């Protein structure tokens, strides 16, 4: 089946009791048992809930995996992956990960005895040099947040498979979504999502997910999901499923609008740098074109005039709302160094304070360009 069909039908069947076309919101914490230990597949909603099952099955199909697990946030999903490790284990991660991921790694997990090395994962030599006998995970974001740097998933999977410690390759696919990029098919072991973003798509729910191919890995992660308990409620699962149905049409428009805006910004005399994965000027444009269907809806750029100019511009748009997060139907603007990535300040991952990040929405592109044009003036 094509992904457009999977988004609408995978894991989602008319309700057997009523024929309801939409997956019901099974707002229940527990389930009656016919006899002790004899039930209909559900015992308690931390362990499993039918609305969550539908979401997990849909995401699994979209990513071309075998098993999916939904979490209460992208960070909860990330945390579950890292709980596969033990003190003394080592992780190689992209040096431009989401600020909250960096905060979790450095401020929560390093004190528990995990070690992290951050490298430019678009550079294969840097990954090879960072691997150690204790390396258990390679953590990629591609494209990264906020610099939109692109890493070659297939080449990195080969490096992981050839290394004696056999590190798992994890790809945070939040920016690309399975509509643009399918990391499991390129050799990754685990796909991570903040479903808060494009998967949900309407800025009305916080959620996360993992998708894997391997049964034993799934069992360990499902154990952690239940044992730790950072699960989404049925209403949140319903909202993500509802958003997912339109993922392909949304991503097509996000990308078409973003490509036009990237061109516009590139030609603007007040803009010194534009980062967009499918723009000819992007340093990894060839890798991006090989592993992604389009450049997606995120653009970062640096206006002339440093942080002050960036702050002024981000506060002057009318349609682009000044807000954290991304991936919704509405356009957002932010300054990562002062907002989403403030937790990387004074670290090696610190972001240019004059960088602006756009999440390009589904409004008419001419209105968006006019909005940016006025703000740049
Ligand atoms: N991964 C990426 C790439 C993100 O941008 C974010 C949030 O912005 C997360 C993970 C964390 O997701 P959540 O905010 O749903 O916990």
Tab-separated table of C-alpha atoms and ligand atoms in Angstrom:
chain	number	residue	atom	x	y	z
A	1	UNK	CA	0.000	0.000	0.000
A	2	UNK	CA	1.071	3.578	-0.578
A	3	UNK	CA	1.746	5.789	2.420
A	4	UNK	CA	-1.267	7.998	1.608
A	5	UNK	CA	-3.511	4.931	2.032
A	6	UNK	CA	-1.630	3.665	5.091
A	7	UNK	CA	-2.081	6.994	6.887
A	8	UNK	CA	-5.856	6.655	6.619
A	9	UNK	CA	-6.284	2.910	7.081
A	10	UNK	CA	-3.280	1.236	8.750
A	11	UNK	CA	-4.243	-0.046	12.205
A	12	UNK	CA	-7.613	1.671	11.931
A	13	UNK	CA	-10.602	-0.591	11.387
A	14	UNK	CA	-14.301	0.164	11.886
A	15	UNK	CA	-15.151	-0.454	15.534
A	16	UNK	CA	-16.360	-4.085	15.801
A	17	UNK	CA	-19.038	-3.207	18.388
A	18	UNK	CA	-20.699	-0.255	16.604
A	19	UNK	CA	-19.229	0.098	13.117
A	20	UNK	CA	-17.872	3.558	13.999
A	21	UNK	CA	-15.578	4.561	11.152
A	22	UNK	CA	-13.273	6.568	13.396
A	23	UNK	CA	-11.247	4.702	16.006
A	24	UNK	CA	-13.102	5.322	19.289
A	25	UNK	CA	-11.439	7.037	22.238
A	26	UNK	CA	-11.366	4.155	24.705
A	27	UNK	CA	-11.388	6.402	27.767
A	28	UNK	CA	-10.911	3.631	30.310
A	29	UNK	CA	-8.155	2.744	32.737
A	30	UNK	CA	-9.093	-0.921	33.178
A	31	UNK	CA	-10.913	-3.818	31.453
A	32	UNK	CA	-13.208	-6.489	32.817
A	33	UNK	CA	-11.758	-10.004	32.898
A	34	UNK	CA	-13.916	-13.056	32.095
A	35	UNK	CA	-11.984	-15.104	34.629
A	36	UNK	CA	-8.724	-14.407	36.460
A	37	UNK	CA	-6.126	-13.919	33.754
A	38	UNK	CA	-8.682	-14.456	30.952
A	39	UNK	CA	-9.327	-11.183	29.124
A	40	UNK	CA	-9.752	-9.756	25.630
A	41	UNK	CA	-6.197	-8.525	25.146
A	42	UNK	CA	-6.319	-5.593	27.564
A	43	UNK	CA	-5.902	-5.545	31.347
A	44	UNK	CA	-4.830	-2.015	32.291
A	45	UNK	CA	-4.343	1.111	30.185
A	46	UNK	CA	-0.723	1.789	31.133
A	47	UNK	CA	0.070	-1.567	29.531
A	48	UNK	CA	-2.285	-1.241	26.576
A	49	UNK	CA	-5.305	0.666	25.281
A	50	UNK	CA	-7.130	0.057	21.973
A	51	UNK	CA	-6.852	3.692	20.810
A	52	UNK	CA	-3.119	3.535	21.492
A	53	UNK	CA	-2.867	0.176	19.717
A	54	UNK	CA	-4.382	1.733	16.579
A	55	UNK	CA	-1.864	4.587	16.667
A	56	UNK	CA	1.059	2.251	17.294
A	57	UNK	CA	0.008	-0.022	14.415
A	58	UNK	CA	-0.396	2.914	12.041
A	59	UNK	CA	3.014	4.402	12.860
A	60	UNK	CA	4.614	0.967	12.507
A	61	UNK	CA	3.287	0.600	8.963
A	62	UNK	CA	4.238	4.128	7.976
A	63	UNK	CA	7.839	3.588	9.064
A	64	UNK	CA	8.047	0.141	7.464
A	65	UNK	CA	8.719	-1.441	10.871
A	66	UNK	CA	7.312	-4.409	12.767
A	67	UNK	CA	6.486	-2.878	16.152
A	68	UNK	CA	5.507	0.575	17.393
A	69	UNK	CA	5.241	2.091	20.857
A	70	UNK	CA	3.538	5.379	21.701
A	71	UNK	CA	4.730	7.624	24.526
A	72	UNK	CA	3.467	10.714	26.316
A	73	UNK	CA	6.080	12.937	24.607
A	74	UNK	CA	9.054	12.795	22.277
A	75	UNK	CA	11.320	13.127	25.319
A	76	UNK	CA	9.642	10.143	27.014
A	77	UNK	CA	10.289	8.087	23.859
A	78	UNK	CA	13.929	9.248	23.822
A	79	UNK	CA	14.318	8.386	27.507
A	80	UNK	CA	12.964	4.867	26.915
A	81	UNK	CA	15.667	4.221	24.297
A	82	UNK	CA	18.442	5.418	26.592
A	83	UNK	CA	17.157	3.128	29.379
A	84	UNK	CA	18.330	0.209	27.241
A	85	UNK	CA	21.862	1.186	28.334
A	86	UNK	CA	23.811	0.606	31.558
A	87	UNK	CA	26.320	2.753	33.461
A	88	UNK	CA	29.635	2.818	31.584
A	89	UNK	CA	27.966	2.631	28.154
A	90	UNK	CA	28.793	5.228	25.538
A	91	UNK	CA	26.680	7.075	22.973
A	92	UNK	CA	27.779	8.918	19.835
A	93	UNK	CA	25.269	11.657	19.001
A	94	UNK	CA	24.786	14.401	16.420
A	95	UNK	CA	26.342	17.651	17.613
A	96	UNK	CA	23.190	19.566	16.690
A	97	UNK	CA	20.452	17.602	18.443
A	98	UNK	CA	17.267	19.196	19.803
A	99	UNK	CA	18.129	21.173	22.963
A	100	UNK	CA	15.860	19.005	25.136
A	101	UNK	CA	17.614	15.847	23.921
A	102	UNK	CA	20.974	17.377	24.840
A	103	UNK	CA	19.598	18.394	28.252
A	104	UNK	CA	18.341	14.844	28.911
A	105	UNK	CA	21.668	13.328	27.852
A	106	UNK	CA	23.877	15.746	29.786
A	107	UNK	CA	21.865	16.753	32.848
A	108	UNK	CA	19.859	13.596	33.549
A	109	UNK	CA	21.663	10.612	32.021
A	110	UNK	CA	25.339	11.537	32.310
A	111	UNK	CA	25.003	11.684	36.137
A	112	UNK	CA	23.690	8.090	35.915
A	113	UNK	CA	26.954	6.957	34.337
A	114	UNK	CA	26.303	7.167	30.589
A	115	UNK	CA	28.913	8.865	28.421
A	116	UNK	CA	28.156	10.944	25.323
A	117	UNK	CA	30.337	12.174	22.469
A	118	UNK	CA	28.888	14.734	20.063
A	119	UNK	CA	30.176	14.810	16.510
A	120	UNK	CA	29.148	16.213	13.159
A	121	UNK	CA	27.307	13.088	11.993
A	122	UNK	CA	27.227	14.374	8.403
A	123	UNK	CA	30.969	13.563	8.493
A	124	UNK	CA	31.474	9.770	8.486
A	125	UNK	CA	35.137	10.032	9.556
A	126	UNK	CA	34.065	11.825	12.747
A	127	UNK	CA	31.636	9.017	13.580
A	128	UNK	CA	34.250	6.314	12.975
A	129	UNK	CA	36.755	8.173	15.167
A	130	UNK	CA	34.257	8.569	18.031
A	131	UNK	CA	33.229	4.889	18.256
A	132	UNK	CA	34.622	2.961	21.243
A	133	UNK	CA	34.331	-0.633	22.470
A	134	UNK	CA	31.665	0.651	24.911
A	135	UNK	CA	29.593	2.471	22.266
A	136	UNK	CA	26.072	1.034	22.394
A	137	UNK	CA	24.120	3.702	20.511
A	138	UNK	CA	24.602	6.086	17.639
A	139	UNK	CA	21.959	8.818	17.897
A	140	UNK	CA	21.157	10.747	14.730
A	141	UNK	CA	18.867	13.600	14.076
A	142	UNK	CA	18.527	14.164	10.343
A	143	UNK	CA	17.740	16.829	9.381
A	144	UNK	CA	18.972	18.293	12.660
A	145	UNK	CA	17.215	20.856	14.795
A	146	UNK	CA	17.911	23.743	14.193
A	147	UNK	CA	20.771	23.680	11.634
A	148	UNK	CA	19.046	21.218	9.248
A	149	UNK	CA	22.257	19.313	8.716
A	150	UNK	CA	21.722	15.982	6.929
A	151	UNK	CA	23.460	12.672	7.755
A	152	UNK	CA	23.728	9.649	5.457
A	153	UNK	CA	21.641	7.041	7.332
A	154	UNK	CA	22.603	4.100	5.109
A	155	UNK	CA	26.345	4.787	5.311
A	156	UNK	CA	26.166	5.217	9.099
A	157	UNK	CA	24.178	1.973	9.459
A	158	UNK	CA	27.023	0.193	7.645
A	159	UNK	CA	29.581	1.739	10.008
A	160	UNK	CA	27.538	0.585	13.046
A	161	UNK	CA	27.152	-2.943	11.669
A	162	UNK	CA	30.908	-3.204	11.042
A	163	UNK	CA	31.925	-1.973	14.521
A	164	UNK	CA	32.670	-4.711	17.104
A	165	UNK	CA	30.322	-3.273	19.769
A	166	UNK	CA	27.420	-3.337	17.242
A	167	UNK	CA	25.878	-0.062	18.393
A	168	UNK	CA	22.191	0.406	17.672
A	169	UNK	CA	21.487	3.141	15.151
A	170	UNK	CA	18.690	5.435	16.345
A	171	UNK	CA	17.210	8.107	14.068
A	172	UNK	CA	15.026	10.926	15.339
A	173	UNK	CA	12.754	11.269	12.298
A	174	UNK	CA	10.671	14.128	13.718
A	175	UNK	CA	11.656	16.719	11.090
A	176	UNK	CA	11.371	14.461	8.051
A	177	UNK	CA	8.449	12.156	9.013
A	178	UNK	CA	8.017	8.794	7.263
A	179	UNK	CA	6.509	10.607	4.302
A	180	UNK	CA	9.921	12.062	3.445
A	181	UNK	CA	12.329	9.504	4.882
A	182	UNK	CA	12.171	5.916	6.179
A	183	UNK	CA	15.236	5.258	8.350
A	184	UNK	CA	14.463	1.575	9.072
A	185	UNK	CA	14.649	0.825	5.340
A	186	UNK	CA	18.066	2.514	5.273
A	187	UNK	CA	19.390	0.271	8.069
A	188	UNK	CA	18.462	2.082	11.285
A	189	UNK	CA	17.369	-0.010	14.299
A	190	UNK	CA	15.039	2.446	16.033
A	191	UNK	CA	13.043	5.414	14.760
A	192	UNK	CA	12.084	8.092	17.285
A	193	UNK	CA	9.341	10.671	16.875
A	194	UNK	CA	8.029	13.652	18.662
A	195	UNK	CA	4.469	13.141	17.360
A	196	UNK	CA	3.795	16.621	18.763
A	197	UNK	CA	5.189	17.952	15.473
A	198	UNK	CA	4.296	16.964	11.881
A	199	UNK	CA	2.782	13.574	12.775
A	200	UNK	CA	0.076	15.232	14.921
A	201	UNK	CA	0.328	18.308	12.734
A	202	UNK	CA	-2.121	20.656	14.456
A	203	UNK	CA	-0.272	21.931	17.558
A	204	UNK	CA	-2.936	20.446	19.831
A	205	UNK	CA	-1.225	17.438	21.419
A	206	UNK	CA	2.134	16.370	22.889
A	207	UNK	CA	3.288	12.827	22.129
A	208	UNK	CA	6.143	10.558	21.137
A	209	UNK	CA	6.749	7.200	19.493
A	210	UNK	CA	9.311	4.521	18.716
A	211	UNK	CA	9.234	2.084	15.796
A	212	UNK	CA	11.536	-0.957	15.453
A	213	UNK	CA	11.908	-4.099	13.332
A	214	UNK	CA	13.421	-6.490	15.857
A	215	UNK	CA	11.152	-8.529	18.175
A	216	UNK	CA	13.629	-8.761	21.080
A	217	UNK	CA	14.302	-5.010	20.959
A	218	UNK	CA	10.572	-4.365	20.917
A	219	UNK	CA	10.101	-6.572	23.962
A	220	UNK	CA	12.710	-4.663	25.946
A	221	UNK	CA	11.226	-1.299	24.941
A	222	UNK	CA	7.634	-2.425	25.601
A	223	UNK	CA	8.751	-3.593	29.052
A	224	UNK	CA	10.230	-0.128	29.700
A	225	UNK	CA	7.114	1.607	28.331
A	226	UNK	CA	4.949	-0.270	30.827
A	227	UNK	CA	7.423	-0.318	33.727
A	228	UNK	CA	8.193	3.419	33.549
A	229	UNK	CA	4.685	4.395	32.460
A	230	UNK	CA	5.199	7.506	30.300
A	231	UNK	CA	2.247	6.555	28.081
A	232	UNK	CA	-0.168	8.798	26.173
A	233	UNK	CA	-3.836	8.887	27.118
A	234	UNK	CA	-6.486	7.660	24.655
A	235	UNK	CA	-7.620	11.192	23.750
A	236	UNK	CA	-4.055	12.148	22.820
A	237	UNK	CA	-3.693	8.983	20.727
A	238	UNK	CA	-6.954	9.839	18.938
A	239	UNK	CA	-5.715	13.362	18.158
A	240	UNK	CA	-2.420	12.079	16.753
A	241	UNK	CA	-4.264	9.478	14.633
A	242	UNK	CA	-6.642	12.149	13.361
A	243	UNK	CA	-3.735	14.387	12.395
A	244	UNK	CA	-1.850	11.520	10.767
A	245	UNK	CA	-4.559	10.947	8.173
A	246	UNK	CA	-3.542	14.114	6.313
A	247	UNK	CA	0.231	13.798	6.796
A	248	UNK	CA	1.081	13.334	3.078
A	249	UNK	CA	-0.969	16.290	1.818
A	250	UNK	CA	0.286	18.463	4.635
A	251	UNK	CA	3.936	17.537	4.044
A	252	UNK	CA	3.626	18.252	0.320
A	253	UNK	CA	2.327	21.750	0.995
A	254	UNK	CA	4.768	22.405	3.867
A	255	UNK	CA	7.642	21.521	1.538
A	256	UNK	CA	6.335	23.453	-1.464
A	257	UNK	CA	5.888	26.589	0.667
A	258	UNK	CA	9.277	26.130	2.362
A	259	UNK	CA	11.115	25.659	-0.951
A	260	UNK	CA	9.660	28.953	-2.248
A	261	UNK	CA	10.539	30.762	0.988
A	262	UNK	CA	14.091	29.348	0.980
A	263	UNK	CA	14.567	30.789	-2.533
A	264	UNK	CA	13.130	34.115	-1.455
A	265	UNK	CA	15.397	34.330	1.614
A	266	UNK	CA	18.442	33.227	-0.372
A	267	UNK	CA	17.951	36.132	-2.776
A	268	UNK	CA	17.310	38.683	-0.004
A	269	UNK	CA	20.146	41.182	0.562
A	270	UNK	CA	19.444	41.342	4.321
A	271	UNK	CA	19.971	37.599	4.775
A	272	UNK	CA	23.504	36.240	5.122
A	273	UNK	CA	22.817	32.484	5.367
A	274	UNK	CA	19.929	30.123	4.539
A	275	UNK	CA	19.750	26.469	5.593
A	276	UNK	CA	17.256	24.284	3.718
A	277	UNK	CA	18.062	20.636	2.870
A	278	UNK	CA	16.922	20.738	-0.778
A	279	UNK	CA	18.460	24.135	-1.598
A	280	UNK	CA	21.455	23.918	-3.939
A	281	UNK	CA	23.530	25.857	-1.407
A	282	UNK	CA	22.997	23.256	1.374
A	283	UNK	CA	26.265	21.427	2.208
A	284	UNK	CA	24.600	17.961	2.166
A	285	UNK	CA	22.077	18.603	-0.603
A	286	UNK	CA	23.059	15.410	-2.467
A	287	UNK	CA	22.522	13.165	0.557
A	288	UNK	CA	19.262	14.975	1.274
A	289	UNK	CA	17.996	14.434	-2.277
A	290	UNK	CA	18.995	10.751	-2.127
A	291	UNK	CA	17.322	9.849	1.171
A	292	UNK	CA	14.434	12.327	1.405
A	293	UNK	CA	11.420	12.857	-0.821
A	294	UNK	CA	11.489	16.653	-0.333
A	295	UNK	CA	13.229	19.242	1.799
A	296	UNK	CA	10.396	19.393	4.354
A	297	UNK	CA	8.904	22.434	6.038
A	298	UNK	CA	11.733	23.743	8.246
A	299	UNK	CA	14.103	26.569	7.292
A	300	UNK	CA	16.802	28.256	9.364
A	301	UNK	CA	18.443	31.507	8.334
A	302	UNK	CA	20.630	34.300	9.644
A	303	UNK	CA	19.584	37.893	8.930
A	304	UNK	CA	22.292	40.559	8.886
A	305	UNK	CA	22.745	42.396	12.174
A	306	UNK	CA	23.280	39.609	14.720
A	307	UNK	CA	21.079	38.602	17.647
A	308	UNK	CA	19.413	42.000	17.997
A	309	UNK	CA	18.235	41.979	14.392
A	310	UNK	CA	17.067	38.365	14.718
A	311	UNK	CA	15.049	39.150	17.856
A	312	UNK	CA	13.515	42.225	16.235
A	313	UNK	CA	12.551	40.284	13.141
A	314	UNK	CA	11.084	37.338	15.088
A	315	UNK	CA	8.965	39.777	17.075
A	316	UNK	CA	7.680	41.646	13.998
A	317	UNK	CA	5.969	39.009	11.863
A	318	UNK	CA	2.179	38.909	11.880
A	319	UNK	CA	1.334	35.541	10.334
A	320	UNK	CA	4.402	33.666	11.584
A	321	UNK	CA	3.614	33.340	15.313
A	322	UNK	CA	6.499	33.728	17.756
A	323	UNK	CA	6.443	30.312	19.422
A	324	UNK	CA	8.438	27.176	20.192
A	325	UNK	CA	7.573	23.854	18.536
A	326	UNK	CA	7.014	23.156	14.855
A	327	UNK	CA	5.162	21.013	12.356
A	328	UNK	CA	1.657	22.464	12.753
A	329	UNK	CA	-0.569	23.902	10.041
A	330	UNK	CA	0.260	27.435	11.226
A	331	UNK	CA	3.618	29.083	10.537
A	332	UNK	CA	5.911	29.684	13.511
A	333	UNK	CA	9.081	31.724	13.952
A	334	UNK	CA	11.614	31.507	16.770
A	335	UNK	CA	15.196	32.260	17.781
A	336	UNK	CA	16.611	28.871	18.880
A	337	UNK	CA	19.500	30.261	20.995
A	338	UNK	CA	17.012	32.162	23.166
A	339	UNK	CA	14.100	29.708	23.012
A	340	UNK	CA	14.114	25.995	22.027
A	341	UNK	CA	17.873	25.574	22.393
A	342	UNK	CA	18.516	27.806	25.415
A	343	UNK	CA	19.674	24.697	27.312
A	344	UNK	CA	22.687	24.384	24.960
A	345	UNK	CA	23.979	27.895	25.857
A	346	UNK	CA	27.713	27.957	26.660
A	347	UNK	CA	28.040	24.314	25.535
A	348	UNK	CA	29.753	22.992	22.401
A	349	UNK	CA	26.239	22.691	20.924
A	350	UNK	CA	25.433	26.385	21.393
A	351	UNK	CA	23.584	27.896	18.440
A	352	UNK	CA	24.379	31.188	16.638
A	353	UNK	CA	22.313	33.759	18.623
A	354	UNK	CA	21.404	35.440	15.318
A	355	UNK	CA	19.846	32.300	13.793
A	356	UNK	CA	16.099	32.265	13.132
A	357	UNK	CA	14.116	29.047	12.655
A	358	UNK	CA	10.896	28.933	10.650
A	359	UNK	CA	8.290	26.206	10.745
A	360	UNK	CA	6.553	26.943	7.462
A	361	UNK	CA	2.828	26.267	7.675
A	362	UNK	CA	0.052	25.752	5.171
A	363	UNK	CA	-1.025	29.363	4.682
A	364	UNK	CA	-0.757	30.836	1.169
A	365	UNK	CA	2.923	31.200	0.391
A	366	UNK	CA	2.502	34.738	-0.996
A	367	UNK	CA	1.083	35.870	2.354
A	368	UNK	CA	3.984	34.229	4.175
A	369	UNK	CA	6.585	35.887	1.946
A	370	UNK	CA	4.891	39.262	2.348
A	371	UNK	CA	4.954	38.790	6.136
A	372	UNK	CA	8.687	37.976	6.125
A	373	UNK	CA	9.382	40.810	3.702
A	374	UNK	CA	7.793	43.396	5.977
A	375	UNK	CA	9.594	42.018	9.044
A	376	UNK	CA	12.960	42.040	7.261
A	377	UNK	CA	12.430	45.711	6.391
B	1	LIG	N1	13.070	15.534	18.832
B	1	LIG	C1	13.028	16.672	18.106
B	1	LIG	C2	13.771	16.750	16.812
B	1	LIG	C3	12.301	17.775	18.582
B	1	LIG	O1	12.281	18.909	17.847
B	1	LIG	C4	11.629	17.665	19.818
B	1	LIG	C5	10.852	18.808	20.374
B	1	LIG	O2	10.939	19.927	19.896
B	1	LIG	C6	11.709	16.475	20.537
B	1	LIG	C7	12.424	15.423	20.012
B	1	LIG	C8	11.023	16.326	21.862
B	1	LIG	O3	9.663	16.095	21.684
B	1	LIG	P1	8.513	16.508	22.730
B	1	LIG	O4	8.522	18.004	22.806
B	1	LIG	O5	7.288	15.919	22.135
B	1	LIG	O6	8.872	15.886	24.036
